N, CA, C and O atoms as CSV, one atom per row, in Angstrom:
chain,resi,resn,atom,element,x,y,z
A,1,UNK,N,N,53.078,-58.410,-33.296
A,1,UNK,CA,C,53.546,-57.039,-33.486
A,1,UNK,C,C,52.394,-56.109,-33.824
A,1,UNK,O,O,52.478,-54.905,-33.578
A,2,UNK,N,N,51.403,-56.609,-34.342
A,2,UNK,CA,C,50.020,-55.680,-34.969
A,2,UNK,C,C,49.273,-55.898,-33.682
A,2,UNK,O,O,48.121,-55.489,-33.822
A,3,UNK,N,N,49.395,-56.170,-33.013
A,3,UNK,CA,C,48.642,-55.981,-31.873
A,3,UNK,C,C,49.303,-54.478,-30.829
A,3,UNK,O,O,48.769,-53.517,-30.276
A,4,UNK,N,N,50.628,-54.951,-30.975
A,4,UNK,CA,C,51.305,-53.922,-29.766
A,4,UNK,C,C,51.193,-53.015,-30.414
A,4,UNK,O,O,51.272,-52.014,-29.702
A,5,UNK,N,N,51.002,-52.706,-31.717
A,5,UNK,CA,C,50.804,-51.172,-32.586
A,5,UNK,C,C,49.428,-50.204,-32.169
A,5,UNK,O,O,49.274,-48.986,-32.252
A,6,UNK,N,N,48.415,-51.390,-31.639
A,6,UNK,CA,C,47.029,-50.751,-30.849
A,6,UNK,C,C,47.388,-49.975,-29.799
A,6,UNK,O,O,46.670,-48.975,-29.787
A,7,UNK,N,N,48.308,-49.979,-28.758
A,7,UNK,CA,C,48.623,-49.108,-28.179
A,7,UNK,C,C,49.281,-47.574,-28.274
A,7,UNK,O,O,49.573,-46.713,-27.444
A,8,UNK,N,N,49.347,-47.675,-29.510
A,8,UNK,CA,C,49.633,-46.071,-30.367
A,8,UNK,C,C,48.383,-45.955,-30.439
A,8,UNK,O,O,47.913,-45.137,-29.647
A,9,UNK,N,N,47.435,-46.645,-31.317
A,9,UNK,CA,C,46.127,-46.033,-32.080
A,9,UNK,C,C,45.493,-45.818,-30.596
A,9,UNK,O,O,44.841,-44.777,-30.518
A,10,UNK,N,N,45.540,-46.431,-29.651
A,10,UNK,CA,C,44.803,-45.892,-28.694
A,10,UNK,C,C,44.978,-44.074,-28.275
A,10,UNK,O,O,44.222,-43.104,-28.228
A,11,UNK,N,N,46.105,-44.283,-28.085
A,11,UNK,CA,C,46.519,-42.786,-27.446
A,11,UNK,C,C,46.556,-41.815,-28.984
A,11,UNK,O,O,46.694,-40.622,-29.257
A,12,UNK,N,N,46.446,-42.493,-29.392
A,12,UNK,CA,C,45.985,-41.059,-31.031
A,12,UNK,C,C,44.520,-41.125,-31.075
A,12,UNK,O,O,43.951,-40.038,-31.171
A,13,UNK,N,N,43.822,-42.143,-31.027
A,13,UNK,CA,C,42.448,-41.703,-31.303
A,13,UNK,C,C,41.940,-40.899,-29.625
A,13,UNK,O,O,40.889,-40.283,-29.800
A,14,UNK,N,N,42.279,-40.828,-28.630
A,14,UNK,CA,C,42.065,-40.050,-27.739
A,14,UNK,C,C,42.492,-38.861,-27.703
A,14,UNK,O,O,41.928,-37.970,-27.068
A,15,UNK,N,N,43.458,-38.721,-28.328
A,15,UNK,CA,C,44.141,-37.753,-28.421
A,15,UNK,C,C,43.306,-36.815,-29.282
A,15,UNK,O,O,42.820,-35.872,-28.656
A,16,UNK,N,N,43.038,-36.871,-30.567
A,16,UNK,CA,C,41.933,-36.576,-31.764
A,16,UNK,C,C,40.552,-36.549,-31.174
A,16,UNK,O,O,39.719,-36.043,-31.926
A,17,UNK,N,N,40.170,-36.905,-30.190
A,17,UNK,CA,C,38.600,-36.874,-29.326
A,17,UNK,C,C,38.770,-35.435,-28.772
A,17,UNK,O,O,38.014,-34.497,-29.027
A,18,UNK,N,N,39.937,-35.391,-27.929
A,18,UNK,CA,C,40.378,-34.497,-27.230
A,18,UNK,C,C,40.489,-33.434,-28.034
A,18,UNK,O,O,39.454,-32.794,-28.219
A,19,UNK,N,N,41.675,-33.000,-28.673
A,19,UNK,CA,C,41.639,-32.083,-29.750
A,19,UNK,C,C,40.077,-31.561,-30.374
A,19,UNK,O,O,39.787,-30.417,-30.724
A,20,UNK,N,N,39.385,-32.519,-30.384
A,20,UNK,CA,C,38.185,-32.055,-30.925
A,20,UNK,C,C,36.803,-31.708,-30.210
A,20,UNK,O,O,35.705,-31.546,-30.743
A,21,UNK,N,N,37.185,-31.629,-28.721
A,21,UNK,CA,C,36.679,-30.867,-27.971
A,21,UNK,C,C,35.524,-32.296,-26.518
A,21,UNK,O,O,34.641,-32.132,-25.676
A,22,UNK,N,N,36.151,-33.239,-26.938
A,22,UNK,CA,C,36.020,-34.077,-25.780
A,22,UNK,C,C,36.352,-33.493,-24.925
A,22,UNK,O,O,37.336,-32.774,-25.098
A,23,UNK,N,N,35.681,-33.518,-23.560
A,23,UNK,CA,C,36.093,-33.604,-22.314
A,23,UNK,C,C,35.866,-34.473,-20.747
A,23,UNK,O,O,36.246,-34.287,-19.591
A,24,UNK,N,N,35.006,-35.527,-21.481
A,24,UNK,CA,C,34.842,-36.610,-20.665
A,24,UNK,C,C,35.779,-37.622,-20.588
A,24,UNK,O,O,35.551,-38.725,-21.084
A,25,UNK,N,N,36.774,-37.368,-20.038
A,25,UNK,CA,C,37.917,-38.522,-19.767
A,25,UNK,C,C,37.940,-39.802,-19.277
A,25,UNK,O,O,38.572,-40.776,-19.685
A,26,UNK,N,N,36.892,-39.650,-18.004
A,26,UNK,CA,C,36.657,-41.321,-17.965
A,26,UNK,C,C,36.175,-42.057,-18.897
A,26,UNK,O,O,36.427,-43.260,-18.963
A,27,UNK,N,N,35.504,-41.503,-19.646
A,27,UNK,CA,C,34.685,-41.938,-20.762
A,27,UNK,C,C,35.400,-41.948,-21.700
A,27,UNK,O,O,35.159,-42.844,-22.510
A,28,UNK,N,N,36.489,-41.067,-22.002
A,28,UNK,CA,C,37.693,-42.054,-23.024
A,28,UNK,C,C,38.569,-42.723,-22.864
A,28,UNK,O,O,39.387,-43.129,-23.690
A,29,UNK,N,N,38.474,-42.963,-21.494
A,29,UNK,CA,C,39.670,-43.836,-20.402
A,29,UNK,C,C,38.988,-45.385,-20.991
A,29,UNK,O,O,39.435,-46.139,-21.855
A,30,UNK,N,N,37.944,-45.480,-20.282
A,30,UNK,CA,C,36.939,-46.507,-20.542
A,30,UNK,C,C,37.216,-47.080,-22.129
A,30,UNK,O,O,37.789,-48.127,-22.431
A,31,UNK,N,N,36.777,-46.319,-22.812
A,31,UNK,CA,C,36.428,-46.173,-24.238
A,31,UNK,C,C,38.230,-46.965,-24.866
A,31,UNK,O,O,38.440,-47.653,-25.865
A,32,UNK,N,N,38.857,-46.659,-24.180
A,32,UNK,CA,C,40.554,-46.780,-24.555
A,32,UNK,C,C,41.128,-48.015,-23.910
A,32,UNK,O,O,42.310,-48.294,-24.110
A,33,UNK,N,N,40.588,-48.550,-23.371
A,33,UNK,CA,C,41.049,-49.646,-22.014
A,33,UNK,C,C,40.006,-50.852,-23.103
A,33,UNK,O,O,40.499,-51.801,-23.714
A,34,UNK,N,N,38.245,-50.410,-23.104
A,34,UNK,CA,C,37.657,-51.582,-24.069
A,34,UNK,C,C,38.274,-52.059,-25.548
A,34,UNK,O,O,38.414,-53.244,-25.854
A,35,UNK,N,N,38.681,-50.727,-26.570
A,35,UNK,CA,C,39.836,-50.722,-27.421
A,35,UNK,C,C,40.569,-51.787,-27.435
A,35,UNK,O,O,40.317,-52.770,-28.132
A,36,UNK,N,N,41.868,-51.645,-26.403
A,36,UNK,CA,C,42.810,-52.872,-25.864
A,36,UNK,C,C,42.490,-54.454,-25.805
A,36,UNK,O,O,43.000,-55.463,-26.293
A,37,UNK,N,N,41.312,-54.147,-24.906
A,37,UNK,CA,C,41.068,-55.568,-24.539
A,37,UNK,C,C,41.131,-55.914,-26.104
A,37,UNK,O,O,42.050,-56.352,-26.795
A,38,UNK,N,N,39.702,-55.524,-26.426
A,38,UNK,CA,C,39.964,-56.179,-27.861
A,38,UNK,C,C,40.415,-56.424,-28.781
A,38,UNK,O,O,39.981,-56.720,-29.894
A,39,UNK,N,N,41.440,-56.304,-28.325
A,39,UNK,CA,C,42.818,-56.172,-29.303
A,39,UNK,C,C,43.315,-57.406,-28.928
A,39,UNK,O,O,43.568,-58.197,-29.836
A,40,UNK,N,N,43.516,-57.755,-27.728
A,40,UNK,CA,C,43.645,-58.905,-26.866
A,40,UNK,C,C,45.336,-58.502,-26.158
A,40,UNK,O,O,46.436,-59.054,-26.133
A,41,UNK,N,N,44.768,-57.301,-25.680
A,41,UNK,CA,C,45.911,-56.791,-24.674
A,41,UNK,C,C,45.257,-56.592,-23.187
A,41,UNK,O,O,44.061,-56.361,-23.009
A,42,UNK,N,N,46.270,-56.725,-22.106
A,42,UNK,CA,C,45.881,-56.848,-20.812
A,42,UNK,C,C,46.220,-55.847,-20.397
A,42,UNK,O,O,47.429,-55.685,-20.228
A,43,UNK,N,N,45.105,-54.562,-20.002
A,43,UNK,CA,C,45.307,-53.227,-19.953
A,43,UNK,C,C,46.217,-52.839,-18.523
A,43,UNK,O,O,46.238,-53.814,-17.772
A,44,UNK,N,N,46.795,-51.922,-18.100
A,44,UNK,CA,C,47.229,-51.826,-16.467
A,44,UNK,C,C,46.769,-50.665,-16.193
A,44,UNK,O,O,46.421,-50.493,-15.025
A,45,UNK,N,N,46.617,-49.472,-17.201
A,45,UNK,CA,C,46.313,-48.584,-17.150
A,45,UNK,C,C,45.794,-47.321,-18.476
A,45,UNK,O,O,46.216,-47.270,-19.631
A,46,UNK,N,N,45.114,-46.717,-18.037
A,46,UNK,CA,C,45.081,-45.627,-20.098
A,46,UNK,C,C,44.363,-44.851,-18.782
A,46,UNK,O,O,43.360,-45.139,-18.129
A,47,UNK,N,N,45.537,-43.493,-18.663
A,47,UNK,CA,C,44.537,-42.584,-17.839
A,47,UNK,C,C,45.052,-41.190,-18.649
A,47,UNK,O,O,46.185,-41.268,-19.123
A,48,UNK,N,N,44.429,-40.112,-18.820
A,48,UNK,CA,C,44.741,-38.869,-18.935
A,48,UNK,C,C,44.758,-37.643,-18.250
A,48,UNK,O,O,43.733,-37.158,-17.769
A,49,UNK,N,N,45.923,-37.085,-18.174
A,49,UNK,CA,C,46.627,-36.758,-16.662
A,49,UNK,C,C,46.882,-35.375,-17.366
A,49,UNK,O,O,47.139,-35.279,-18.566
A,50,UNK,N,N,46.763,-34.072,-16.301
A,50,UNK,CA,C,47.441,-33.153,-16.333
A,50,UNK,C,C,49.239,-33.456,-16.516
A,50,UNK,O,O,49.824,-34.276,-15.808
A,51,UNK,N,N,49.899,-32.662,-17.545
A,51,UNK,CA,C,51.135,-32.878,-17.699
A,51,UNK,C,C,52.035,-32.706,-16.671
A,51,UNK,O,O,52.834,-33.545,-16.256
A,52,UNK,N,N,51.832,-31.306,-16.186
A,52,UNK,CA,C,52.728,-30.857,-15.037
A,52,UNK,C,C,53.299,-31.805,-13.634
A,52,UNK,O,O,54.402,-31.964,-13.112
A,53,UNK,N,N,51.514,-32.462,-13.284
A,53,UNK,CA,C,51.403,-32.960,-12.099
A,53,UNK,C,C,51.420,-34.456,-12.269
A,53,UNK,O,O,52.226,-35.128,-11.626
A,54,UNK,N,N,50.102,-35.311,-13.563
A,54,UNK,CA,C,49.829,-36.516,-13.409
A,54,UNK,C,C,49.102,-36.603,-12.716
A,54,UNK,O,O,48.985,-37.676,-12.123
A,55,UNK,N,N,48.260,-35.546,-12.441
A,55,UNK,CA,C,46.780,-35.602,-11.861
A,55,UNK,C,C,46.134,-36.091,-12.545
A,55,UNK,O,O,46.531,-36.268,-13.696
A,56,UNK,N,N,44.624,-36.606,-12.077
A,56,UNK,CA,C,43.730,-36.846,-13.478
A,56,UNK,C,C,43.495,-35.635,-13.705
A,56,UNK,O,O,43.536,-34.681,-12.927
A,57,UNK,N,N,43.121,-35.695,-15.325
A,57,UNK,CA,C,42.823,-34.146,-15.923
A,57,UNK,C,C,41.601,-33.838,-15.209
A,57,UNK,O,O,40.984,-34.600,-14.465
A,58,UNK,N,N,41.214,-32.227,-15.616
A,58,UNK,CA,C,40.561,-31.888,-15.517
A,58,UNK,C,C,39.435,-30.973,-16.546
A,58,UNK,O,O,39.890,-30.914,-17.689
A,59,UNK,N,N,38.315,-30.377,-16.426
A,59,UNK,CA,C,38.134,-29.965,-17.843
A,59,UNK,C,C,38.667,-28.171,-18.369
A,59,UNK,O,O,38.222,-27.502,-19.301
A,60,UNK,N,N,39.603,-27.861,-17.495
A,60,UNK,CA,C,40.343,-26.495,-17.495
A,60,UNK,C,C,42.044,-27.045,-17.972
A,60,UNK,O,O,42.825,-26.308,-18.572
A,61,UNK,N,N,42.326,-28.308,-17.600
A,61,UNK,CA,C,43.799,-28.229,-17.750
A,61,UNK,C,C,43.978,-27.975,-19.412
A,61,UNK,O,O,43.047,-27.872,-20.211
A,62,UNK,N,N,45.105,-27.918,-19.652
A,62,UNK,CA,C,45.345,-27.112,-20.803
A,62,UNK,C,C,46.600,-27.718,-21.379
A,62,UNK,O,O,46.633,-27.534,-22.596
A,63,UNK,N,N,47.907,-28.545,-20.802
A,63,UNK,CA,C,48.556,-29.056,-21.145
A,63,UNK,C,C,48.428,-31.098,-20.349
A,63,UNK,O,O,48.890,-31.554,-19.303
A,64,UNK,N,N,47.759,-31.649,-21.259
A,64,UNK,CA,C,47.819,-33.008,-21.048
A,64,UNK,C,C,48.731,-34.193,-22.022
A,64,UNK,O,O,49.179,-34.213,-23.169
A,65,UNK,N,N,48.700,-35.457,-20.444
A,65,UNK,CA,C,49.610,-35.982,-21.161
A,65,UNK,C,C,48.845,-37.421,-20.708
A,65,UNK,O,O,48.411,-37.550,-19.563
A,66,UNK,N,N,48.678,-38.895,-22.107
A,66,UNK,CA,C,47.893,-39.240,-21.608
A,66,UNK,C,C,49.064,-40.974,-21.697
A,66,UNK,O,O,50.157,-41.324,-22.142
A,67,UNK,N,N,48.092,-41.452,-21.078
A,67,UNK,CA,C,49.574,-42.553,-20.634
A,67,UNK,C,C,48.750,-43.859,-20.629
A,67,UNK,O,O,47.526,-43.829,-20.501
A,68,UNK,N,N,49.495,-45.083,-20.782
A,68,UNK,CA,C,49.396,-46.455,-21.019
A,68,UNK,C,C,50.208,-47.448,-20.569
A,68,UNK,O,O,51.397,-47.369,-20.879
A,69,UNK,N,N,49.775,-48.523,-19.792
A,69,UNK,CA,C,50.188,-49.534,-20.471
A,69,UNK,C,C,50.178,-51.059,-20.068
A,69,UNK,O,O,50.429,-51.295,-18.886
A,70,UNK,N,N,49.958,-51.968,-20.784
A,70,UNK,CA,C,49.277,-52.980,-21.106
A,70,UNK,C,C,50.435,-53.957,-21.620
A,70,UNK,O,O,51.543,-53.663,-22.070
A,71,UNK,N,N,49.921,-55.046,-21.444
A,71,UNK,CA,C,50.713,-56.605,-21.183
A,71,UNK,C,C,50.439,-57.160,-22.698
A,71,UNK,O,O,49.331,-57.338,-23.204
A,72,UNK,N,N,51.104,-57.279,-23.011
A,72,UNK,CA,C,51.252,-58.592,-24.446
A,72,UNK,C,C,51.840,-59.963,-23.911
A,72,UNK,O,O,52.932,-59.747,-23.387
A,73,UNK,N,N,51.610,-60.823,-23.882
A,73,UNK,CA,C,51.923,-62.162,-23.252
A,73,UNK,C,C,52.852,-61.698,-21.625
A,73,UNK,O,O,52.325,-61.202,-20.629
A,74,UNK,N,N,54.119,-62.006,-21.777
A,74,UNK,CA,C,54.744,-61.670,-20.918
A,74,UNK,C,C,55.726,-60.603,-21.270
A,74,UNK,O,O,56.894,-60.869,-20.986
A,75,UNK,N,N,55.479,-59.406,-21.851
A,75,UNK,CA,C,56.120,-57.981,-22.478
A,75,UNK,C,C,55.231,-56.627,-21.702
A,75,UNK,O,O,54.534,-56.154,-22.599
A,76,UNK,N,N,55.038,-55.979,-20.628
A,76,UNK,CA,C,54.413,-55.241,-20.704
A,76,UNK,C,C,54.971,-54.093,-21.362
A,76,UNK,O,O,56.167,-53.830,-21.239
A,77,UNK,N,N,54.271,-53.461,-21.982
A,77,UNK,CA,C,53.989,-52.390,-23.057
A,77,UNK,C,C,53.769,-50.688,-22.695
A,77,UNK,O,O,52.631,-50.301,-22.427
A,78,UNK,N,N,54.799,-49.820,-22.706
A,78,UNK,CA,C,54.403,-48.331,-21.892
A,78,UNK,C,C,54.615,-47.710,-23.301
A,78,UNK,O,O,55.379,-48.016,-24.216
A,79,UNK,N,N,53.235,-46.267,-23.101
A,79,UNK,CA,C,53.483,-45.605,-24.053
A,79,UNK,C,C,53.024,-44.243,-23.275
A,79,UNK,O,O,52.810,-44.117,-22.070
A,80,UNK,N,N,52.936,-43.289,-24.272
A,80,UNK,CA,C,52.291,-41.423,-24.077
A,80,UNK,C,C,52.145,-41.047,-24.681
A,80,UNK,O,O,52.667,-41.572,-25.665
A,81,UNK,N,N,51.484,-39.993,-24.934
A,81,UNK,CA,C,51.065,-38.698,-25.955
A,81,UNK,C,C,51.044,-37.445,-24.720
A,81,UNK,O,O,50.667,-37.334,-23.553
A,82,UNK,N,N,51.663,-36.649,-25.716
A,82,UNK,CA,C,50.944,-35.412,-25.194
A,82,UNK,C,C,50.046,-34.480,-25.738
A,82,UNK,O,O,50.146,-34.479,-26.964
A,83,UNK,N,N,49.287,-33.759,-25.358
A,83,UNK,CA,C,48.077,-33.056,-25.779
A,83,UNK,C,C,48.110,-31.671,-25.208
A,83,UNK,O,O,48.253,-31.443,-24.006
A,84,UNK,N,N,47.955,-30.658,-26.242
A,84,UNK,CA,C,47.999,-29.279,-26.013
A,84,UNK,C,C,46.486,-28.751,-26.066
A,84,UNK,O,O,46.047,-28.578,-27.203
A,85,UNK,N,N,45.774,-28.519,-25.177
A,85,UNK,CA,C,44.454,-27.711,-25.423
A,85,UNK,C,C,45.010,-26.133,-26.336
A,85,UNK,O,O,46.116,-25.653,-26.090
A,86,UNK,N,N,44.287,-25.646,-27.118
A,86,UNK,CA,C,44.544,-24.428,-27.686
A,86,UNK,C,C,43.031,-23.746,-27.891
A,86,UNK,O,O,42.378,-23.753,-28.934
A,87,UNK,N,N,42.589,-23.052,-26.389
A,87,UNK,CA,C,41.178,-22.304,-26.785
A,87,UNK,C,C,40.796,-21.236,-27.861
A,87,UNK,O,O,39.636,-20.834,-27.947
């Protein structure tokens, strides 16, 4: 159960990167996916997407939503956040 809880802290500590003026997403995609593993979860995905569309973001979008999800034995695991840019 303390493992599948890493998939919150993932999408909050990106979330808090973001908020704080990150804008390299692959690089917290990456950063969020290595997280997991080491958690000893089997990632499928951690991408951060324009809300509207589910595009990958971009560094203008303004309403994001960032998404997950990853395998615990045989349970795969979906989660989200959403993220409001406020310039």
């Amino acid at each position: 159960l303390l493992i599948a809880s890493n998939i919150y802290t993932s999408l909050e500590q990106a979330k808090i990167k973001i908020e704080k003026g990150e804008r390299d997403y692959p690089a917290l995609e990456a950063q969020a996916i290595e997280f997991l593993t080491q958690s000893g979860l089997k990632t499928d995905y951690f991408s951060v997407c324009n809300a509207a569309t589910l595009e990958p973001a971009t560094q203008t979008d303004l309403h994001l939503v960032i998404l997950t999800a990853a395998w615990l034995s045989p349970t795969r695991l979906i989660d989200n956040i959403q993220v409001k840019i406020i310039n």
